[in-house]
Coordinates of C-alpha atoms in Angstrom, one line a residue:
X4 CA 0.0 0.0 0.0
X5 CA 1.3 3.4 -0.9
X6 CA 2.1 5.9 1.8
X7 CA 0.2 9.1 2.1
X8 CA 3.1 11.0 0.6
X9 CA 3.6 8.6 -2.3
X10 CA -0.1 8.9 -3.5
X11 CA -1.3 11.7 -5.7
X12 CA -4.6 12.6 -4.2
X13 CA -7.5 13.9 -6.2
X14 CA -8.8 15.9 -3.2
X15 CA -7.2 16.8 0.1
X16 CA -9.8 18.0 2.7
X17 CA -8.5 19.6 5.8
X18 CA -10.9 19.7 8.8
X19 CA -13.9 17.6 9.7
X20 CA -16.3 20.5 10.4
X21 CA -19.8 20.4 8.8
X22 CA -18.8 22.0 5.5
X23 CA -15.9 19.7 4.9
X24 CA -17.8 16.6 6.1
X25 CA -20.7 17.4 3.7
X26 CA -18.2 17.8 0.9
X27 CA -16.8 14.3 1.8
X28 CA -20.3 13.0 1.6
X29 CA -20.8 14.7 -1.8
X30 CA -17.6 13.1 -3.1
X31 CA -18.2 9.7 -1.6
X32 CA -19.6 8.2 -4.9
X33 CA -17.2 10.0 -7.2
X34 CA -14.4 7.4 -7.3
X35 CA -11.8 10.0 -6.5
X36 CA -8.9 9.5 -4.2
X37 CA -9.7 11.6 -1.1
X38 CA -7.5 12.2 1.9
X39 CA -9.3 13.8 4.8
X40 CA -7.3 15.1 7.7
X41 CA -8.0 17.1 10.9
X42 CA -5.5 18.8 13.2
X43 CA -7.7 17.7 16.1
X44 CA -8.0 14.2 17.5
X45 CA -11.8 14.3 17.2
X46 CA -14.3 14.7 14.4
X47 CA -16.6 17.7 14.0
X48 CA -14.3 20.8 14.3
X49 CA -16.5 23.6 15.5
X50 CA -19.5 21.3 15.4
X51 CA -17.9 18.7 17.7
X52 CA -19.7 17.1 20.6
X53 CA -17.7 16.2 23.8
X54 CA -18.0 14.1 26.9
X55 CA -17.2 15.9 30.1
X56 CA -13.6 14.8 30.1
X57 CA -13.2 15.6 26.4
X58 CA -14.6 19.1 27.0
X59 CA -12.2 19.7 29.8
X60 CA -9.3 18.6 27.7
X61 CA -10.6 20.8 24.8
X62 CA -10.5 23.8 27.1
X63 CA -6.9 23.1 28.2
X64 CA -6.0 22.9 24.5
X65 CA -7.6 26.2 23.7
X66 CA -5.9 27.8 26.7
X67 CA -2.5 26.5 25.7
X68 CA -2.8 27.0 21.9
X69 CA -1.2 29.9 20.2
X70 CA -3.9 29.8 17.5
X71 CA -7.6 29.7 17.6
X72 CA -9.4 26.3 17.6
X73 CA -12.8 25.2 16.4
X74 CA -14.6 28.0 14.6
X75 CA -12.1 30.5 15.9
X76 CA -12.9 29.7 19.4
X77 CA -11.1 31.7 22.0
X78 CA -10.6 31.9 25.8
X79 CA -12.2 28.7 26.9
X80 CA -13.3 28.8 30.6
X81 CA -14.0 25.5 32.3
X82 CA -15.8 25.2 35.6
X83 CA -17.6 22.5 37.6
X84 CA -19.6 22.6 40.8
X85 CA -18.0 19.4 41.9
X86 CA -21.5 18.2 42.5
X87 CA -21.8 14.4 43.1
X88 CA -24.9 14.3 40.9
X89 CA -22.8 14.3 37.8
X90 CA -22.8 11.0 36.1
X91 CA -19.7 9.4 34.4
X92 CA -18.0 11.4 31.7
X93 CA -19.3 9.5 28.6
X94 CA -22.9 9.8 29.7
X95 CA -22.7 13.3 28.2
X96 CA -22.4 14.4 24.6
X97 CA -22.3 18.2 24.8
X98 CA -22.5 20.0 21.5
X99 CA -20.5 23.0 20.3
X100 CA -23.2 23.3 17.6
X101 CA -26.7 23.0 19.0
X102 CA -28.2 24.7 16.0
X103 CA -31.9 24.5 15.1
X104 CA -32.6 22.9 11.8
X105 CA -35.9 24.3 10.3
X106 CA -38.1 21.6 8.8
X107 CA -38.0 23.5 5.4
X108 CA -34.2 23.7 5.4
X109 CA -32.6 22.3 2.3
X110 CA -30.4 20.2 4.5
X111 CA -33.0 17.7 5.3
X112 CA -33.9 16.6 1.7
X113 CA -30.1 16.4 1.0
X114 CA -29.7 13.9 3.9
X115 CA -32.5 11.9 2.4
X116 CA -31.3 11.9 -1.2
X117 CA -27.8 11.0 -0.1
X118 CA -29.1 8.0 1.8
X119 CA -27.5 9.0 5.2
X120 CA -30.8 9.9 6.9
X121 CA -31.0 6.3 8.2
X122 CA -28.1 7.0 10.5
X123 CA -29.6 10.1 12.0
X124 CA -32.5 10.7 14.5
X125 CA -34.1 14.1 14.8
X126 CA -36.3 15.4 17.6
X127 CA -38.6 18.4 17.7
X128 CA -38.1 21.8 19.2
X129 CA -41.6 22.6 20.5
X130 CA -42.0 25.7 22.5
X131 CA -40.5 29.2 22.4
X132 CA -40.6 31.3 25.6
X133 CA -40.1 34.9 26.4
X134 CA -38.5 35.9 29.7
X135 CA -40.1 39.0 31.3
X136 CA -38.7 40.5 34.5
X137 CA -41.0 41.4 37.2
X138 CA -41.7 45.0 37.9
X139 CA -38.6 46.7 39.5
X140 CA -40.0 47.3 42.9
X141 CA -41.5 43.7 43.1
X142 CA -38.1 42.2 42.1
X143 CA -36.3 44.2 44.7
X144 CA -38.7 43.0 47.3
X145 CA -38.4 39.4 46.3
X146 CA -34.6 39.6 46.3
X147 CA -34.7 40.1 50.0
X148 CA -36.0 36.5 50.4
X149 CA -33.3 34.9 48.3
X150 CA -31.4 33.7 51.4
X151 CA -34.5 32.2 52.9
X152 CA -36.1 28.9 52.3
X153 CA -38.9 30.3 50.3
X154 CA -40.8 28.5 47.5
X155 CA -39.5 29.3 44.0
X156 CA -42.5 31.5 43.0
X157 CA -41.5 33.9 45.8
X158 CA -37.8 34.0 44.8
X159 CA -37.9 34.4 41.0
X160 CA -37.1 37.7 39.3
X161 CA -39.2 37.1 36.3
X162 CA -41.7 35.0 34.4
X163 CA -41.7 32.9 31.3
X164 CA -44.4 33.4 28.7
X165 CA -44.9 31.0 25.8
X166 CA -44.8 32.4 22.3
X167 CA -48.1 31.8 20.5
X168 CA -47.7 28.9 18.0
X169 CA -50.4 29.8 15.6
X170 CA -53.8 31.5 15.1
X171 CA -55.5 29.4 17.8
X172 CA -52.9 30.3 20.4
X173 CA -53.2 34.0 19.6
X174 CA -56.9 34.1 20.1
X175 CA -56.7 32.0 23.2
X176 CA -54.2 34.3 24.9
X177 CA -56.2 36.4 27.3
X178 CA -53.2 38.7 27.9
X179 CA -53.6 40.2 24.4
X180 CA -56.5 42.6 23.9
X181 CA -58.7 42.2 20.9
X182 CA -57.4 45.1 18.9
X183 CA -53.8 43.9 19.3
X184 CA -54.8 40.4 18.3
X185 CA -56.3 41.7 15.1
X186 CA -53.1 43.7 14.4
X187 CA -51.0 40.6 15.1
X188 CA -53.1 38.4 12.8
X189 CA -52.8 41.0 10.1
X190 CA -49.0 40.9 10.4
X191 CA -48.9 37.1 10.4
X192 CA -51.0 37.0 7.2
X193 CA -48.6 39.5 5.6
X194 CA -45.4 37.9 6.6
X195 CA -46.5 34.5 5.2
X196 CA -46.2 36.0 1.7
X197 CA -44.1 39.1 2.3
X198 CA -42.1 38.7 -0.9
X199 CA -45.2 39.5 -2.9
X200 CA -46.0 42.7 -1.0
X201 CA -42.8 44.8 -1.6
X202 CA -44.8 48.0 -1.6
X203 CA -45.5 47.6 2.1
X204 CA -42.0 46.8 3.4
X205 CA -39.3 47.6 0.8
X206 CA -39.1 51.2 1.8
X207 CA -38.6 50.1 5.4
X208 CA -36.1 47.3 4.6
X209 CA -33.0 49.0 6.2
X210 CA -35.0 50.5 9.1
X211 CA -35.7 49.1 12.6
X212 CA -38.0 46.2 12.6
X213 CA -39.9 47.3 15.7
X214 CA -40.5 50.7 14.1
X215 CA -42.0 48.8 11.1
X216 CA -44.3 46.8 13.3
X217 CA -45.5 49.9 15.0
X218 CA -46.0 52.1 12.0
X219 CA -47.3 49.6 9.5
X220 CA -49.3 47.3 11.7
X221 CA -49.9 49.2 14.9
X222 CA -48.5 46.5 17.1
X223 CA -47.8 47.6 20.6
X224 CA -44.2 47.2 22.0
X225 CA -45.4 44.4 24.3
X226 CA -45.9 42.2 21.2
X227 CA -42.5 42.9 19.7
X228 CA -40.5 40.4 21.7
X229 CA -42.3 37.3 20.5
X230 CA -41.6 38.3 16.9
X231 CA -38.0 39.4 17.6
X232 CA -37.4 36.0 19.2
X233 CA -38.4 34.2 16.0
X234 CA -35.8 36.2 14.0
X235 CA -32.9 34.8 16.2
X236 CA -31.3 38.2 15.7
X237 CA -28.1 38.7 17.7
X238 CA -28.6 42.4 17.7
X239 CA -30.7 44.8 19.8
X240 CA -34.2 45.7 18.4
X241 CA -32.9 49.0 17.1
X242 CA -30.2 47.3 15.0
X243 CA -32.5 44.5 13.8
X244 CA -33.6 45.5 10.3
X245 CA -36.9 44.7 8.6
X246 CA -35.0 43.0 5.7
X247 CA -33.3 40.7 8.2
X248 CA -36.4 39.9 10.3
X249 CA -39.1 39.2 7.7
X250 CA -37.5 36.1 5.9
X251 CA -36.6 34.6 9.3
X252 CA -40.1 34.9 10.7
X253 CA -41.5 33.6 7.5
X254 CA -39.1 30.6 7.7
X255 CA -40.4 29.8 11.1
X256 CA -44.1 30.1 10.3
X257 CA -43.7 28.2 7.0
X258 CA -41.9 25.3 8.8
X259 CA -44.7 24.6 11.3
X260 CA -46.5 21.5 10.3
X261 CA -44.0 20.3 7.7
X262 CA -43.4 17.1 9.6
X263 CA -46.2 17.2 12.1
X264 CA -48.1 19.7 14.2
X265 CA -46.7 21.9 16.9
X266 CA -43.1 22.4 15.8
X267 CA -41.0 24.3 13.2
X268 CA -37.5 23.0 13.8
X269 CA -35.6 19.9 14.8
X270 CA -32.3 18.9 16.4
X271 CA -30.1 15.9 15.7
X272 CA -30.0 13.4 18.6
X273 CA -26.7 12.6 20.4
X274 CA -24.8 15.8 19.7
X275 CA -26.3 18.2 17.2
X276 CA -24.2 19.1 14.2
X277 CA -21.5 16.6 15.3
X278 CA -23.7 13.7 14.3
X279 CA -24.2 15.1 10.8
X280 CA -20.5 15.7 10.4
X281 CA -19.6 12.2 11.5
X282 CA -22.2 10.7 9.2
X283 CA -20.6 12.6 6.3
X284 CA -17.1 11.4 7.2
X285 CA -18.4 7.8 7.6
X286 CA -19.9 8.0 4.1
X287 CA -16.5 9.3 2.8
X288 CA -14.7 6.4 4.4
X289 CA -17.1 3.9 2.9
X290 CA -16.5 5.5 -0.5
X291 CA -12.8 4.9 -0.2
X292 CA -11.6 8.1 1.5
X293 CA -8.7 7.9 3.9
X294 CA -9.0 9.6 7.3
X295 CA -6.2 10.8 9.5
X296 CA -6.8 12.7 12.8
X297 CA -4.3 14.7 14.7
X298 CA -2.5 15.9 11.6
X299 CA -2.8 19.6 10.8
X300 CA -1.4 21.5 7.8
X301 CA 1.8 23.5 8.1
X302 CA 2.2 25.0 4.7
X303 CA 0.8 24.9 1.1
X304 CA 2.7 25.5 -2.1
X305 CA 2.1 24.9 -5.8
X306 CA 4.7 24.3 -8.3
X307 CA 4.8 22.8 -11.8
X308 CA 4.5 19.1 -11.1
X309 CA 4.4 15.8 -12.9
X310 CA 1.2 13.7 -13.3
X311 CA 1.4 10.3 -15.0
X312 CA 4.8 11.0 -16.3
X313 CA 4.1 14.3 -18.0
X314 CA 4.9 17.8 -17.0
X315 CA 2.0 20.0 -15.9
X316 CA 2.5 23.7 -16.2
X317 CA 0.4 26.6 -15.0
X318 CA -2.3 27.4 -17.5
X319 CA -2.6 23.8 -18.8
X320 CA -5.9 22.0 -18.8
X321 CA -4.8 20.0 -15.8
X322 CA -4.6 21.8 -12.4
X323 CA -1.1 22.2 -11.0
X324 CA -0.5 19.8 -8.1
X325 CA -0.6 21.4 -4.7
X326 CA 1.9 20.3 -2.1
X327 CA 0.6 20.3 1.4
X328 CA 3.1 19.9 4.1
X329 CA 1.7 18.4 7.3
X330 CA 2.9 19.3 10.8
X331 CA 4.9 16.1 10.9
X332 CA 6.7 17.2 7.7
X333 CA 5.0 14.7 5.5
X334 CA 4.5 16.2 2.0
X335 CA 1.2 15.4 0.4
X336 CA 0.4 16.1 -3.3
X337 CA -3.2 16.8 -4.4
X338 CA -5.0 18.2 -7.4
X339 CA -7.5 20.0 -5.1
X340 CA -7.1 21.3 -1.5
X341 CA -10.2 22.3 0.4
X342 CA -10.5 23.5 4.0
X343 CA -12.0 26.2 6.3
X344 CA -10.1 29.4 7.0
X345 CA -9.0 28.2 10.4
X346 CA -7.8 24.8 9.2
X347 CA -5.5 26.0 6.4
X348 CA -2.6 28.4 6.5
X349 CA -3.8 32.0 6.2
X350 CA -5.1 32.9 2.8
X351 CA -4.9 36.5 3.6
X352 CA -5.5 39.0 6.4
X353 CA -8.2 37.7 8.7
X354 CA -11.1 40.0 9.5
X355 CA -13.2 39.3 12.7
X356 CA -16.8 39.8 11.7
X357 CA -18.7 38.9 14.8
X358 CA -18.3 37.3 18.2
X359 CA -20.6 35.4 20.6
X360 CA -20.3 34.6 24.3
X361 CA -21.4 31.0 24.7
X362 CA -22.1 28.8 27.7
X363 CA -23.0 25.2 28.1
X364 CA -24.7 24.3 31.4
X365 CA -25.7 20.9 32.7
X366 CA -28.5 21.5 35.2
X367 CA -30.2 19.4 37.9
X368 CA -33.6 19.3 36.2
X369 CA -35.3 17.5 33.3
X370 CA -36.8 20.9 32.3
X371 CA -40.0 19.1 31.4
X372 CA -42.1 22.2 32.2
X373 CA -40.5 24.0 29.2
X374 CA -41.5 21.2 26.8
X375 CA -45.2 20.5 27.0
X376 CA -47.0 19.0 24.1
X377 CA -49.2 21.9 22.9
X378 CA -50.8 20.5 19.7
X379 CA -52.8 17.4 19.2
X380 CA -50.8 14.7 17.5
X381 CA -47.5 16.5 18.1
X382 CA -44.4 14.5 19.1
X383 CA -43.0 15.1 22.6
X384 CA -40.5 17.9 22.2
X385 CA -36.9 17.4 23.3
X386 CA -35.9 21.0 22.9
X387 CA -37.2 24.5 23.6
X388 CA -35.9 28.1 23.1
X389 CA -36.0 30.8 25.8
X390 CA -35.5 34.4 24.6
X391 CA -34.2 37.1 26.9
X392 CA -35.1 40.4 25.2
X393 CA -32.8 43.4 25.4
X394 CA -33.1 45.0 28.9
X395 CA -34.5 41.9 30.6
X396 CA -31.2 41.1 32.3
X397 CA -30.4 44.0 34.5
X398 CA -26.6 43.8 34.5
X399 CA -24.4 46.5 33.1
X400 CA -21.4 45.7 30.9
X401 CA -18.4 47.7 29.7
X402 CA -20.2 51.0 30.2
X403 CA -23.4 49.9 28.5
X404 CA -26.7 49.9 30.2
X405 CA -28.9 46.8 30.2
X406 CA -31.2 48.5 27.6
X407 CA -28.2 48.8 25.2
X408 CA -27.1 45.2 25.4
X409 CA -28.1 42.5 22.9
X410 CA -30.6 39.8 23.6
X411 CA -29.7 36.4 25.0
X412 CA -30.9 33.0 23.6
X413 CA -31.0 29.8 25.6
X414 CA -31.6 26.6 23.7
X415 CA -32.9 24.0 26.1
X416 CA -32.3 20.3 25.5
X417 CA -33.8 17.5 27.6
X418 CA -32.2 14.2 28.4
X419 CA -34.2 12.7 25.4
X420 CA -31.5 14.3 23.2
X421 CA -29.0 11.8 24.6
X422 CA -26.7 14.6 25.6
X423 CA -27.1 13.9 29.4
X424 CA -28.3 11.1 31.5
X425 CA -32.1 10.4 31.4
X426 CA -32.1 9.7 35.2
X427 CA -29.4 8.9 37.7
X428 CA -30.1 6.7 40.6
X429 CA -28.6 7.8 43.9
X430 CA -29.0 6.4 47.4
X431 CA -32.4 8.0 48.0
X432 CA -33.7 9.4 44.7
X433 CA -33.5 9.6 40.9
X434 CA -31.8 12.8 39.7
X435 CA -32.8 14.2 36.3
X436 CA -30.7 16.5 34.2
X437 CA -31.0 18.8 31.2
X438 CA -28.6 21.0 29.1
X439 CA -28.8 24.7 28.5
X440 CA -26.9 26.3 25.6
X441 CA -26.8 30.1 26.1
X442 CA -25.4 32.7 23.8
X443 CA -25.3 36.4 23.2
X444 CA -23.6 38.8 20.8
X445 CA -20.2 39.7 22.2
X446 CA -19.1 42.3 19.6
X447 CA -19.1 45.1 22.2
X448 CA -18.9 43.4 25.6
X449 CA -17.8 40.2 27.3
X450 CA -21.3 38.8 27.7
X451 CA -20.5 36.0 30.2
X452 CA -21.8 37.7 33.3
X453 CA -25.1 38.2 31.4
X454 CA -25.2 34.6 30.4
X455 CA -24.8 33.4 34.0
X456 CA -27.6 35.7 35.1
X457 CA -29.9 34.5 32.3
X458 CA -29.3 30.9 33.2
X459 CA -30.0 31.6 36.9
X460 CA -33.2 33.6 36.1
X461 CA -34.4 30.8 33.8
X462 CA -33.9 28.1 36.5
X463 CA -35.7 30.3 39.1
X464 CA -38.6 30.9 36.8
X465 CA -39.6 27.3 36.1
X466 CA -41.2 27.0 39.6
X467 CA -39.5 23.8 40.7
X468 CA -38.7 22.9 44.3
X469 CA -35.9 22.9 45.0
X470 CA -34.7 25.4 42.4
X471 CA -32.5 23.5 39.9
X472 CA -28.8 24.2 40.0
X473 CA -26.0 24.4 37.5
X474 CA -23.9 21.3 38.2
X475 CA -21.3 21.7 35.4
X476 CA -20.6 24.6 33.0
X477 CA -18.3 25.6 30.1
X478 CA -17.9 29.2 28.9
X479 CA -16.1 30.3 25.8
X480 CA -16.1 33.1 23.2
X481 CA -16.6 32.2 19.6
X482 CA -15.7 34.4 16.7
X483 CA -16.4 34.3 13.0
X484 CA -13.9 35.7 10.6
X485 CA -13.3 36.0 6.9
X486 CA -10.2 36.2 4.7
X487 CA -9.8 38.7 1.9
X488 CA -8.8 35.7 -0.3
X489 CA -11.6 33.4 0.7
X490 CA -13.1 31.4 -2.1
X491 CA -16.6 32.2 -0.8
X492 CA -18.0 35.0 1.3
X493 CA -21.3 34.4 3.0
X494 CA -23.2 37.6 3.5
X495 CA -26.3 38.7 5.4
X496 CA -28.3 41.9 5.3
X497 CA -26.1 43.2 8.1
X498 CA -22.8 41.8 6.9
X499 CA -19.7 43.9 6.8
X500 CA -17.6 41.3 5.1
X501 CA -14.8 42.5 2.7
X502 CA -15.4 41.6 -1.0
X503 CA -14.2 38.1 -2.0
X504 CA -10.9 37.7 -3.9
X505 CA -9.2 34.9 -5.6
X506 CA -6.9 32.6 -3.7
X507 CA -3.3 32.4 -4.5
X508 CA -3.9 29.1 -6.1
X509 CA -7.1 28.4 -8.0
X510 CA -7.3 24.8 -6.8
X511 CA -7.0 25.7 -3.1
X512 CA -10.6 26.4 -2.0
X513 CA -11.4 27.9 1.4
X514 CA -14.7 27.7 3.1
X515 CA -15.7 30.8 5.3
X516 CA -15.8 30.4 9.0
X517 CA -18.9 28.7 10.2
X518 CA -21.8 30.9 10.9
X519 CA -22.6 31.9 14.4
X520 CA -26.3 31.8 13.6
X521 CA -28.4 29.7 16.0
X522 CA -30.2 28.0 13.1
X523 CA -28.5 26.0 10.3
X524 CA -27.6 28.3 7.4
X525 CA -28.7 26.9 4.1
X526 CA -26.0 29.0 2.4
X527 CA -23.5 26.3 3.7
X528 CA -25.0 23.8 1.2
X529 CA -24.5 26.1 -1.7
X530 CA -20.9 26.7 -0.7
X531 CA -20.4 22.9 -0.6
X532 CA -22.1 22.5 -3.9
X533 CA -19.9 25.2 -5.5
X534 CA -16.8 23.4 -4.4
X535 CA -18.1 20.0 -5.5
X536 CA -18.9 21.4 -9.0
X537 CA -15.3 22.8 -9.4
X538 CA -13.8 19.4 -8.4
X539 CA -16.1 17.2 -10.6
X540 CA -16.4 19.7 -13.5
X541 CA -14.5 17.5 -16.0
X542 CA -16.1 14.2 -14.9
X543 CA -18.1 12.5 -17.6
X544 CA -20.7 11.1 -15.2
X545 CA -20.7 13.4 -12.1
X546 CA -24.4 12.9 -11.5
X547 CA -26.6 15.2 -9.4
X548 CA -25.3 16.8 -6.3
X549 CA -25.9 14.6 -3.2
X550 CA -28.4 12.3 -5.1
X551 CA -27.3 8.7 -4.7
X552 CA -28.8 5.2 -5.1
X553 CA -28.7 2.6 -2.4
X554 CA -25.4 0.7 -2.4
X555 CA -25.8 -2.9 -3.6
X556 CA -26.9 -5.1 -0.8
X557 CA -28.0 -2.2 1.3
X558 CA -31.7 -1.8 1.9
X559 CA -34.1 0.2 3.9
X560 CA -33.6 -1.7 7.1
X561 CA -31.2 0.9 8.6
X562 CA -28.1 -1.1 7.9
X563 CA -26.9 1.1 5.0
X564 CA -23.3 1.9 5.6
X565 CA -23.9 5.4 4.5

């Protein structure tokens, strides 16, 4: 068998994040020689999922590294309560990518057409909640009892209110007056087909979304937070534009009922995006790809090379071979090199576009009260979303007042996700657990103090005795950056990305940093498809992108190797 350095590889993929793993899946039936490496000793990159021990080791690596890891992850902070209610390390599978996948996302049909859906299990995200702080004087009064053994409803600082999940919920909500209900229904009817009513919103596209709601639909400020929550906007209401908000609210509403009543999005069981990345890599291996972990790239160069005994010069119909030198000094030759910006040597000056403060908390509650079944025939939810609007967490940061700070989102996962134990038997009781994934925009402030307060307020507000506690937590800051020589440049209505430019070598293709969006970004699939089309452009029978037949001998019994 030839060594890695003796083989001329058709494709060299660096990193096992979601983009690279989906590319490996797309190439798995191409017959090409694919070498897929990762500088880490685990799969998934910034979409990885960790046991408790692996998470602690990851934090140590981040602290000791001179470069960023994951999706430009910085300043990992590990903490544990030392509580004995923690189970063994591998009973946990904590995701760095707990993104929601909307049921109308183009990812789901791709997973079906590529035949890997049999290896994945998805669960519904049922309810969305809004956290509302109690009136200031009441909160101050309640805070005096925090050191006493009072029931939770006398100690909490705020309440959770469920976001209406359709017309019936709106009209059944007694807290909304009839006039406001009519205004809300008018907006929901509009947003369902907003693309066809440009006259109403185009002039307001770059303006504040709350202003649009007030001026065009007469919606009172009290009804703005539920709609802002559905946008998943990382910005304050003033900075959330109408052009940003409308397609995201429409995405949510159009997704309800796609695969059943009562939910608009799903989450992969056992570790979020890490499961999809591993399935993609597994398909690549079944298709003949070679996988090597713990081997990063040191340098890339391209010189006139020899293929099949003939010289290949720049400008010929064949691409110049790229020489990739690994950290252990092995020199790999490949026709195409693909990787994310943080996995390949710098392709140009890096520009930090955005940052998010993130925390992962294992808590001593199943969090069942946040996941009721609210629609007849709906599956039991395994996830929920809690939205903390701007101003709801009363902690100042870096000179900014609470009313100037961005919102906080907490994605709640029950033990049904397989990310924590379903129930741990102790000497006198069964302890249940859940996982909270909290995040907030950290472009202008640290954000971690706000996350801690939000998690504490959430646990106090669910009215459980005793109040659930955080028994393990991980904090880190995640950044998304772009390179002036990236092959692709994902943009959003609020993006400040520099214009794309060509890479030094046309057959070195760089994916942009993974999005910090809390929902899967379908633009990722287009980026993967664009790379795939470049690689297979000259193939006579390249087939359709991610459309495969069952492998011979593989049926629908779930034993398909890919």
